[in-house]
Tab-separated table of C-alpha atoms in Angstrom:
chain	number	residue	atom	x	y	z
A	1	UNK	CA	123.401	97.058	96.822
A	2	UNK	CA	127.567	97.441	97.547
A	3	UNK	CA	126.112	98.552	101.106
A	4	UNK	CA	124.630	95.493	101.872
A	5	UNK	CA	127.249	93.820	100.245
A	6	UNK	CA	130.315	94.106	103.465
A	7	UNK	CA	130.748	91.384	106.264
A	8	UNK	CA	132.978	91.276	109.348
A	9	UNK	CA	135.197	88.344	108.961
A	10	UNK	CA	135.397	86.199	112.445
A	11	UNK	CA	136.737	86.657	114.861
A	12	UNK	CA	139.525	89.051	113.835
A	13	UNK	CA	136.659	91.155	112.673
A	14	UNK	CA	138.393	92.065	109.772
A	15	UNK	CA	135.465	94.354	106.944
A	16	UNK	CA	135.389	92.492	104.256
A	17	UNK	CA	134.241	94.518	100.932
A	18	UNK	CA	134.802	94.014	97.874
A	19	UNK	CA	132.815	96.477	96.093
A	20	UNK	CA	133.496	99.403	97.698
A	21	UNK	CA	130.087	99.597	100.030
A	22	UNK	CA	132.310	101.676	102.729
A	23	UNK	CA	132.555	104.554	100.336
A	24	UNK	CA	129.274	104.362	99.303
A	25	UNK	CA	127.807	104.313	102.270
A	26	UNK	CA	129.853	107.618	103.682
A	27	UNK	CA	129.000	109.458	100.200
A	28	UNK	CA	124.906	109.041	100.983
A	29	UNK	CA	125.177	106.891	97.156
A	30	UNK	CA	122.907	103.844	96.010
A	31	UNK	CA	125.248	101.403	94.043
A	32	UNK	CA	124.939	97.645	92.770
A	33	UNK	CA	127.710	95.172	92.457
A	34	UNK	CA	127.497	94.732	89.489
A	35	UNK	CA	125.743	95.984	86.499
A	36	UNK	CA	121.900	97.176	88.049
A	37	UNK	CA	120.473	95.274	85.031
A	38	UNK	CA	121.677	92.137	86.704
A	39	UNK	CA	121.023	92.767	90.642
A	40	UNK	CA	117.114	93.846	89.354
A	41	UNK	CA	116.364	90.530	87.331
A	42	UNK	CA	117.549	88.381	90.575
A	43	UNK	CA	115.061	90.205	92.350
A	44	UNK	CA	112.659	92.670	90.613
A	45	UNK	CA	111.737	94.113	93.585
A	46	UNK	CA	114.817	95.792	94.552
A	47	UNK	CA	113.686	98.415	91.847
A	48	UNK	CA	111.405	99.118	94.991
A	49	UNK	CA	113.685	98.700	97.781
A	50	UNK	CA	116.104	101.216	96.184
A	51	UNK	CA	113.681	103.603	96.060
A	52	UNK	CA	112.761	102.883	99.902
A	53	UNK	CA	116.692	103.103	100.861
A	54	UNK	CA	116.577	106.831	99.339
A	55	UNK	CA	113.452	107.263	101.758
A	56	UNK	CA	114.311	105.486	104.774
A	57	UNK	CA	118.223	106.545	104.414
A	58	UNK	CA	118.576	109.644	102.842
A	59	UNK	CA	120.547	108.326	100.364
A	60	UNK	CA	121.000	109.439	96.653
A	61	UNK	CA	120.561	106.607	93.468
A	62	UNK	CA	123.705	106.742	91.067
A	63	UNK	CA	122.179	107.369	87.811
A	64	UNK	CA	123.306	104.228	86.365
A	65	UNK	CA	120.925	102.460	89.120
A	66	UNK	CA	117.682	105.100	88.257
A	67	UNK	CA	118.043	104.093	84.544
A	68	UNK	CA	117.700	100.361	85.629
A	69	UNK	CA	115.366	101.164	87.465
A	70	UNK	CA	113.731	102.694	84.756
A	71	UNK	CA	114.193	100.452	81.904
A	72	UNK	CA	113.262	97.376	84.110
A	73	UNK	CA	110.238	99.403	86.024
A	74	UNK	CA	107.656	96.812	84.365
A	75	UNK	CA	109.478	94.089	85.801
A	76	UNK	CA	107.515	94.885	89.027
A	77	UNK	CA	105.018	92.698	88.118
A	78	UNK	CA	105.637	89.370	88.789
A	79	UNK	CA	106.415	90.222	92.216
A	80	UNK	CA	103.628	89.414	94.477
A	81	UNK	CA	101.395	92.391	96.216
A	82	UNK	CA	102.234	91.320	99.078
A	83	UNK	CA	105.913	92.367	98.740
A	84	UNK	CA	105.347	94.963	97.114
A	85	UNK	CA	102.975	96.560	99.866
A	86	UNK	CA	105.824	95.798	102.589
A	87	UNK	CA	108.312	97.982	100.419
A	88	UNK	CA	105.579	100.397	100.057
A	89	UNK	CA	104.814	101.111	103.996
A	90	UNK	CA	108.856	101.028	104.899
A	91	UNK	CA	109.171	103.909	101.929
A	92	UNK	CA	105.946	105.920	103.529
A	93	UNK	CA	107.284	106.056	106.859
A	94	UNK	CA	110.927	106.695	106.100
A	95	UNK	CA	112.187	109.642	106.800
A	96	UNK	CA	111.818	111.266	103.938
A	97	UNK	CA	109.042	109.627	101.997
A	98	UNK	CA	108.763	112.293	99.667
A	99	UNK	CA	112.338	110.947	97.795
A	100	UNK	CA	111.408	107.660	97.892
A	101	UNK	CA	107.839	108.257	96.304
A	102	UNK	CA	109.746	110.873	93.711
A	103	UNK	CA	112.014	108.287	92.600
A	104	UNK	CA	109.145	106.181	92.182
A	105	UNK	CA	107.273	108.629	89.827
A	106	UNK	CA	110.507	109.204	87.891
A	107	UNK	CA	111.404	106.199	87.072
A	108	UNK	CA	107.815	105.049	85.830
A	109	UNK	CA	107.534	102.066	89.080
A	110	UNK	CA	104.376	104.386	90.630
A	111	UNK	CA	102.677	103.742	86.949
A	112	UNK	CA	102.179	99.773	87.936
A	113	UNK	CA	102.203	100.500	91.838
A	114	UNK	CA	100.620	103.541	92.363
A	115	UNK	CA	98.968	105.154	89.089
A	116	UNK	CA	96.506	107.354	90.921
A	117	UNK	CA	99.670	109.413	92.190
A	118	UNK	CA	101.502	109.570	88.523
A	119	UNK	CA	98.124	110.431	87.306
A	120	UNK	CA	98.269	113.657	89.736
A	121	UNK	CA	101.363	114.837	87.463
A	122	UNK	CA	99.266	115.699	84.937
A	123	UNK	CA	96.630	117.834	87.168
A	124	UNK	CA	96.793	121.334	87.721
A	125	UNK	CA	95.297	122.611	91.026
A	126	UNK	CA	91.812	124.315	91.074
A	127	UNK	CA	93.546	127.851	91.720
A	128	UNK	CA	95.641	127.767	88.897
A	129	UNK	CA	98.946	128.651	90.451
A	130	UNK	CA	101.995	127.799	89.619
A	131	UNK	CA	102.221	124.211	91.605
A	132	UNK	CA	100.410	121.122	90.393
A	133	UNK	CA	98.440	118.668	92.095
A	134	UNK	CA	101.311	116.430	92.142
A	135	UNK	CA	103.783	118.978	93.964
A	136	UNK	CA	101.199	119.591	96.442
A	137	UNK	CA	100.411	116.037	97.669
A	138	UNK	CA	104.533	116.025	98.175
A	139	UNK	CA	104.144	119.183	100.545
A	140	UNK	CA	101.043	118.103	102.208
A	141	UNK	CA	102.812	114.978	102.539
A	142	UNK	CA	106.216	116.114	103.958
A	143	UNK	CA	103.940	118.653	106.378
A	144	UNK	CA	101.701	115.958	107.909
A	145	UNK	CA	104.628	114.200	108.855
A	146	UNK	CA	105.671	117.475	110.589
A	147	UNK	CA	102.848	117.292	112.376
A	148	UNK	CA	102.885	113.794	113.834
A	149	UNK	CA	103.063	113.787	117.633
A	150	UNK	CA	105.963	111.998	119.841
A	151	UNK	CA	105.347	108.289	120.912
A	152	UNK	CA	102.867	109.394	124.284
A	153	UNK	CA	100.910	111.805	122.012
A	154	UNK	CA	97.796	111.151	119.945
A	155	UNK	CA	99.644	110.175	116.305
A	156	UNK	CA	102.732	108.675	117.156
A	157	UNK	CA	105.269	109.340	114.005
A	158	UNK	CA	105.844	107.451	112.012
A	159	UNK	CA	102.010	106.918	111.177
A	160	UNK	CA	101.157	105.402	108.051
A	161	UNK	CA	97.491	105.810	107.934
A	162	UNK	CA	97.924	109.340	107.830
A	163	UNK	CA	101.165	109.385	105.947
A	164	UNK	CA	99.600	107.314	102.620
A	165	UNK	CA	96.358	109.922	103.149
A	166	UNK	CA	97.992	112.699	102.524
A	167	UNK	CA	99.725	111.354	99.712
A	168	UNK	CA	96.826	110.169	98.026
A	169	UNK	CA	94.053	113.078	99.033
A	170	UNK	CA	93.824	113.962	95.625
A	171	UNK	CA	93.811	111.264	93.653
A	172	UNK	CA	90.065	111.916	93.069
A	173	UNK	CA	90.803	115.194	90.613
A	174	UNK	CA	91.966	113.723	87.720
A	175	UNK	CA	88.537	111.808	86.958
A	176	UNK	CA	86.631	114.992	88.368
A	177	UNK	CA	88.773	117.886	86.617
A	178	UNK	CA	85.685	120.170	84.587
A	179	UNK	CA	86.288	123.604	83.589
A	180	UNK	CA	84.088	126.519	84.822
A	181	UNK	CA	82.606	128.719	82.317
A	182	UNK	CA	84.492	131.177	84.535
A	183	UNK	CA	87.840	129.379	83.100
A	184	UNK	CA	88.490	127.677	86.565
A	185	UNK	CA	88.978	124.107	86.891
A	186	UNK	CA	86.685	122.279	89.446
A	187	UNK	CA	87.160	118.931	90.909
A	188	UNK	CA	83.692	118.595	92.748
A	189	UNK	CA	83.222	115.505	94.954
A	190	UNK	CA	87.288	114.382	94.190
A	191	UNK	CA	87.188	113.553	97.918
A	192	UNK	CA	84.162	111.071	97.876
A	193	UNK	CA	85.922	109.908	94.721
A	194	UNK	CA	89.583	109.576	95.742
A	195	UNK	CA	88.467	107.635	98.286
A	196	UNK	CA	87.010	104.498	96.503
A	197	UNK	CA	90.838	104.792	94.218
A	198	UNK	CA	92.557	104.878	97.550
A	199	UNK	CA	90.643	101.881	98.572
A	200	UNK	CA	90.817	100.253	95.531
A	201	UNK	CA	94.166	100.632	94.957
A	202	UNK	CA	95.060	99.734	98.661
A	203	UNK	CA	92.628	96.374	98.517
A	204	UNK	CA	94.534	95.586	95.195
A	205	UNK	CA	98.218	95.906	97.443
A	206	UNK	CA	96.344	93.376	100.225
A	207	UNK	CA	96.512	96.243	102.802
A	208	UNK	CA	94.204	94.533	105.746
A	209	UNK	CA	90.518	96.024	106.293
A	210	UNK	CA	91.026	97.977	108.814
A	211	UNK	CA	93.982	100.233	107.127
A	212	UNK	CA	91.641	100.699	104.261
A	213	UNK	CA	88.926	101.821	106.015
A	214	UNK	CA	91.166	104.402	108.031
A	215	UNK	CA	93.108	105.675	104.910
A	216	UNK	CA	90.078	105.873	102.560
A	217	UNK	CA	88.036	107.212	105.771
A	218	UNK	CA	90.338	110.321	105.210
A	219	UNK	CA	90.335	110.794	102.197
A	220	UNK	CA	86.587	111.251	101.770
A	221	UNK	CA	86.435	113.488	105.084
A	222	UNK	CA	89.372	115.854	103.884
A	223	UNK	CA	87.269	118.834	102.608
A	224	UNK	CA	84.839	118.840	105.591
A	225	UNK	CA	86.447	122.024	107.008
A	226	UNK	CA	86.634	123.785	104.156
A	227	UNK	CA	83.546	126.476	104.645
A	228	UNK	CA	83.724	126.405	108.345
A	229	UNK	CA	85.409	129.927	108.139
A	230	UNK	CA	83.293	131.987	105.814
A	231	UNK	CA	80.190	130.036	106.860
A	232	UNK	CA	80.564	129.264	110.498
A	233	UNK	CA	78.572	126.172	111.722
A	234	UNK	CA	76.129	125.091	114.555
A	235	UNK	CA	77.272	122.831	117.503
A	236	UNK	CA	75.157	120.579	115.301
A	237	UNK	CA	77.743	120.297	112.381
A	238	UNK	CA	80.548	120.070	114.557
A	239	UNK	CA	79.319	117.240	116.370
A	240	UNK	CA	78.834	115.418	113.135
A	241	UNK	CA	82.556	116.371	112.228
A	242	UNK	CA	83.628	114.903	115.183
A	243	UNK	CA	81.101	111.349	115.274
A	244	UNK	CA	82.143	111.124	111.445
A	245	UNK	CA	85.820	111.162	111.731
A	246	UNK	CA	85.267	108.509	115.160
A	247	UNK	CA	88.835	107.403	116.073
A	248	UNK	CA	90.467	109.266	113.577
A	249	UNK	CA	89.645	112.621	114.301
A	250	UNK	CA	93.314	113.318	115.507
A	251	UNK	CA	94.908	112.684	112.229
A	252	UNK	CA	92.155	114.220	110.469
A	253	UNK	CA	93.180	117.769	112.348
A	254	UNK	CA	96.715	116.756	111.384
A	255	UNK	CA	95.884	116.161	107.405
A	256	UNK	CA	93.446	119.319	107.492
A	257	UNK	CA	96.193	121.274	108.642
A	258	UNK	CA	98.568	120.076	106.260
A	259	UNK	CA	96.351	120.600	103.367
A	260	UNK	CA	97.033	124.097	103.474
A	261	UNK	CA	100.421	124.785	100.940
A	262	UNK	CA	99.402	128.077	100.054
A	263	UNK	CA	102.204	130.892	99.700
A	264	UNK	CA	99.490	133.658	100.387
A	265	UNK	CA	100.005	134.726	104.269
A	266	UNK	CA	97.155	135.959	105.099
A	267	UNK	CA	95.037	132.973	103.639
A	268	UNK	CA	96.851	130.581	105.386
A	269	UNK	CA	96.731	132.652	108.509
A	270	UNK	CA	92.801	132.807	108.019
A	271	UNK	CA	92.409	129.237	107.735
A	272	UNK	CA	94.949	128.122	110.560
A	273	UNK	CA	92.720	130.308	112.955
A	274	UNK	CA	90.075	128.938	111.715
A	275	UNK	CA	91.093	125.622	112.410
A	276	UNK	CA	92.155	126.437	115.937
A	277	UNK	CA	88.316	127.905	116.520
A	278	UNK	CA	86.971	124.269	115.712
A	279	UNK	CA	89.425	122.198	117.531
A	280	UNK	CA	88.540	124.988	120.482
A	281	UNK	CA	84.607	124.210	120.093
A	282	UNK	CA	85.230	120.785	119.638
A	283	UNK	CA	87.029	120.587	123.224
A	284	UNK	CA	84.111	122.510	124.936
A	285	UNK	CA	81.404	120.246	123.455
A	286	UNK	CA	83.379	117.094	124.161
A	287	UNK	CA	83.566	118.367	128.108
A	288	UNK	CA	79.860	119.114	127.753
A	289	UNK	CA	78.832	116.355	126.000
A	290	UNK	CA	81.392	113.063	126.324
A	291	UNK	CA	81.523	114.263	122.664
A	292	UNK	CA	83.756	111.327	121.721
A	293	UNK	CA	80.843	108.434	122.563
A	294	UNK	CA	78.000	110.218	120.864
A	295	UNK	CA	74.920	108.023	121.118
A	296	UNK	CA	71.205	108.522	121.490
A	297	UNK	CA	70.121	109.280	124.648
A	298	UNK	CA	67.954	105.870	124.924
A	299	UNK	CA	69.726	102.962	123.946
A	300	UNK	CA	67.955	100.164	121.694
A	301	UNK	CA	66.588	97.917	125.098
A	302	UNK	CA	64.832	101.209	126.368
A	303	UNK	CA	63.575	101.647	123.414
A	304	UNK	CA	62.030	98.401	122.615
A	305	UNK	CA	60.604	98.430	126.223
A	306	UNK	CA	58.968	101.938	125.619
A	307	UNK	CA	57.401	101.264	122.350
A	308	UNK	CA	56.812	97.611	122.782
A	309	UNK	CA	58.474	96.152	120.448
A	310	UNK	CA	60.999	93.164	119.515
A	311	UNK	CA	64.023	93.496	117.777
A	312	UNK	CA	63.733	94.448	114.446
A	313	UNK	CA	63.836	96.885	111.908
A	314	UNK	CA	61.614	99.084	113.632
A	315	UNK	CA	64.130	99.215	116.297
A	316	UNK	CA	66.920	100.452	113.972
A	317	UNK	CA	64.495	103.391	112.607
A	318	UNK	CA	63.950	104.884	116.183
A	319	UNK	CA	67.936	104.468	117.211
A	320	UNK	CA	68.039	106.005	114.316
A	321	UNK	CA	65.582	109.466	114.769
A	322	UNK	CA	67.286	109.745	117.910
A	323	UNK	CA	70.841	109.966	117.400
A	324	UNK	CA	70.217	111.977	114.627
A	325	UNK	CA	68.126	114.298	117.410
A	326	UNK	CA	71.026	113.866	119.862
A	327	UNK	CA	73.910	115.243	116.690
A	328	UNK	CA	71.125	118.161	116.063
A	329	UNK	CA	70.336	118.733	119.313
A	330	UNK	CA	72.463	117.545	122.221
A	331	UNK	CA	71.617	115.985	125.172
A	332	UNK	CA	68.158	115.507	126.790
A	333	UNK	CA	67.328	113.964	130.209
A	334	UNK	CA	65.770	110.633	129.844
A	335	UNK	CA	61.977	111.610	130.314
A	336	UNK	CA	62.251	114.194	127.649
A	337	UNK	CA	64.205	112.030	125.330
A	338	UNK	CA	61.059	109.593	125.818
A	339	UNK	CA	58.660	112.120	125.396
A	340	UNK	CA	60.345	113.038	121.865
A	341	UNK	CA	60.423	109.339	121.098
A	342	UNK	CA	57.217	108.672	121.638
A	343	UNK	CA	55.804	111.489	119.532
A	344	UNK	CA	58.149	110.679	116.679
A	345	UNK	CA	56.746	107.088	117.202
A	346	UNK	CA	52.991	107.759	117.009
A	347	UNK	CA	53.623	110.072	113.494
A	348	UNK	CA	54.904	106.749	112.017
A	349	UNK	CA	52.847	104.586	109.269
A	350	UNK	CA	54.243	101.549	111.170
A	351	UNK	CA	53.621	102.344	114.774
A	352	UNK	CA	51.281	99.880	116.930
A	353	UNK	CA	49.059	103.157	117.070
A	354	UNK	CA	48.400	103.365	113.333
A	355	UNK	CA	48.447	99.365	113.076
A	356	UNK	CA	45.254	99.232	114.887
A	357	UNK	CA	47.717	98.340	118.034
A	358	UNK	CA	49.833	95.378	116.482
A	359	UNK	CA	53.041	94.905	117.499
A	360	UNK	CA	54.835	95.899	114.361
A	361	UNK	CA	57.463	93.607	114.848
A	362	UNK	CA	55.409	90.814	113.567
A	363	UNK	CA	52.107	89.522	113.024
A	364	UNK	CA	49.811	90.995	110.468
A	365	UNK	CA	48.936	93.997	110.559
A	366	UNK	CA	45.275	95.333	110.000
């Protein structure tokens, strides 16, 4: 592009250049040398970059250079997904990502790198208002970012994990879009859903494991709030929220937040406070509770030593029945935790008691 294009000449530090970048450059404008055509078959994957420029610098693409990009858009191919997954992250945590993943809808490059968001185009939301699915990923998008905290705080901004979840939270409707006898449209279960796309689609970009899991982590646990207003829950579904979302339970309240692009006041209003009475329980459980490091109250030594068993899947079952207590329940002192193992224990077809007092770990049993 003419703004990479300059040099300082040595050592009179003279600017050499010769297309013009200085101009460019102070008019915000994305130019090529030459014709685009030509800059874009050196190197097909400045179709990306160009799009990444316009989110990392705020910078406008000459129309001559989005037609390239469109005509050539295909091109994108033969570029490996490696590269192409680089561009990709730089463009998400620009500063404005939504241009840069615009330009990449427009000009047809998000059909061979990311189709689930094109796809959303074509979606109209469950309320049937006048934005689409599409429109509102952008917001929820641009508002998470909002939301990210400075570099001490718990999401240090730029963060792409929840950046690229907001962007793709939806990308479950398309393939779950029914309509209601009511004449709604539904998208039941698009979260469980979008989640295998986004992990596809990020596997398919070699993101590494442990960014998939996050991102795709999110996506499924987006809608878990929804309900918590109307319905209200137990300390026992908020402690789930909170052991389900594990280490991303920051950026979760940051994309449930920002999933709310609703022009109606009072709903928004409604759901914010709603919001704010969860994080507020969550806090007074976690001070309670060392909510953040929920685990049964007897760990998997104490409870082979109780029951008399060896490792095995045995074990597993009764760590099992007692974290699942501990979510429902809470805390118990250790006695009492025993007690309520040991009763769970003798109720089981595999217990020494109903093996005629074999060790269930192995051996026969009678």
């Amino acid at each position: 592009f003419t703004m990479n294009a300059m040099a300082l000449r040595l050592p009179s530090l003279e600017l050499v250049d010769p297309y013009g970048g200085i101009r460019v450059l102070h008019a915000g404008v994305l130019r090529t040398p030459g014709g685009p055509p030509a800059s874009f078959s050196d190197d097909p994957l400045r179709v990306m970059r160009a799009a990444r420029f316009a989110s990392q610098l705020l910078v406008s693409v000459a129309d001559v250079v989005a037609g390239a990009m469109e005509d050539m858009a295909g091109r994108i191919e033969i570029i490996s997904a490696e590269r192409i997954r680089d561009e990709l992250v730089k463009l998400i945590n620009g500063k404005d990502p939504r241009a840069g993943v615009d330009l990449l809808v427009d000009t047809g490059l998000a059909d061979y790198v990311l189709p689930e968001v094109s796809a959303l185009r074509l979606e109209i939301d469950e309320h049937l208002r006048h934005k689409d699915v599409y429109q509102h990923s952008l917001t929820l998008l641009e508002q998470a970012c909002a939301l990210e905290s400075g570099q001490d705080g718990p999401v240090p901004g730029p963060d792409f994990v929840l950046r690229f979840a907001a962007l793709m939270h939806d990308v479950g409707k398309p393939s779950t879009r029914r309509s209601e006898p009511s004449g709604a449209v539904s998208s039941r279960h698009h979260d469980v859903v979008g989640s295998k796309l986004t992990a596809r689609r990020m596997r398919k970009l070699r993101f590494d494991n442990d960014t998939i899991k996050a991102v795709s982590r999110l996506v499924e646990l987006h809608m878990r709030f929804y309900g918590y207003g109307e319905a209200g829950w137990t300390d026992s579904a908020v402690r789930r929220y909170v052991t389900d979302a594990g280490p991303l339970l920051e950026r979760l309240h940051r994309l449930t937040r920002s999933d709310v692009t609703t022009r109606n006041r009072r709903k928004a209003e409604r759901l914010a406070f709603a919001y704010d009475d969860l994080e507020q329980r969550i806090q007074v459980l976690r001070e309670q509770e060392e909510l953040d490091a929920v685990r049964p109250d007897l760990d998997g030594g104490q409870i082979m030593a109780l029951l008399g068993i060896k490792p095995g899947p045995a074990v597993g079952r009764a760590y099992k029945y007692l974290l699942e207590r501990r979510l429902e329940h809470g805390p118990l002192e250790q006695t009492a935790a025993e007690a309520k193992l040991l009763a769970w224990w003798q109720e089981q077809p595999g217990s020494a008691a109903a093996a005629g007092g074999q060790d269930v770990s192995g051996g026969d049993r009678k």
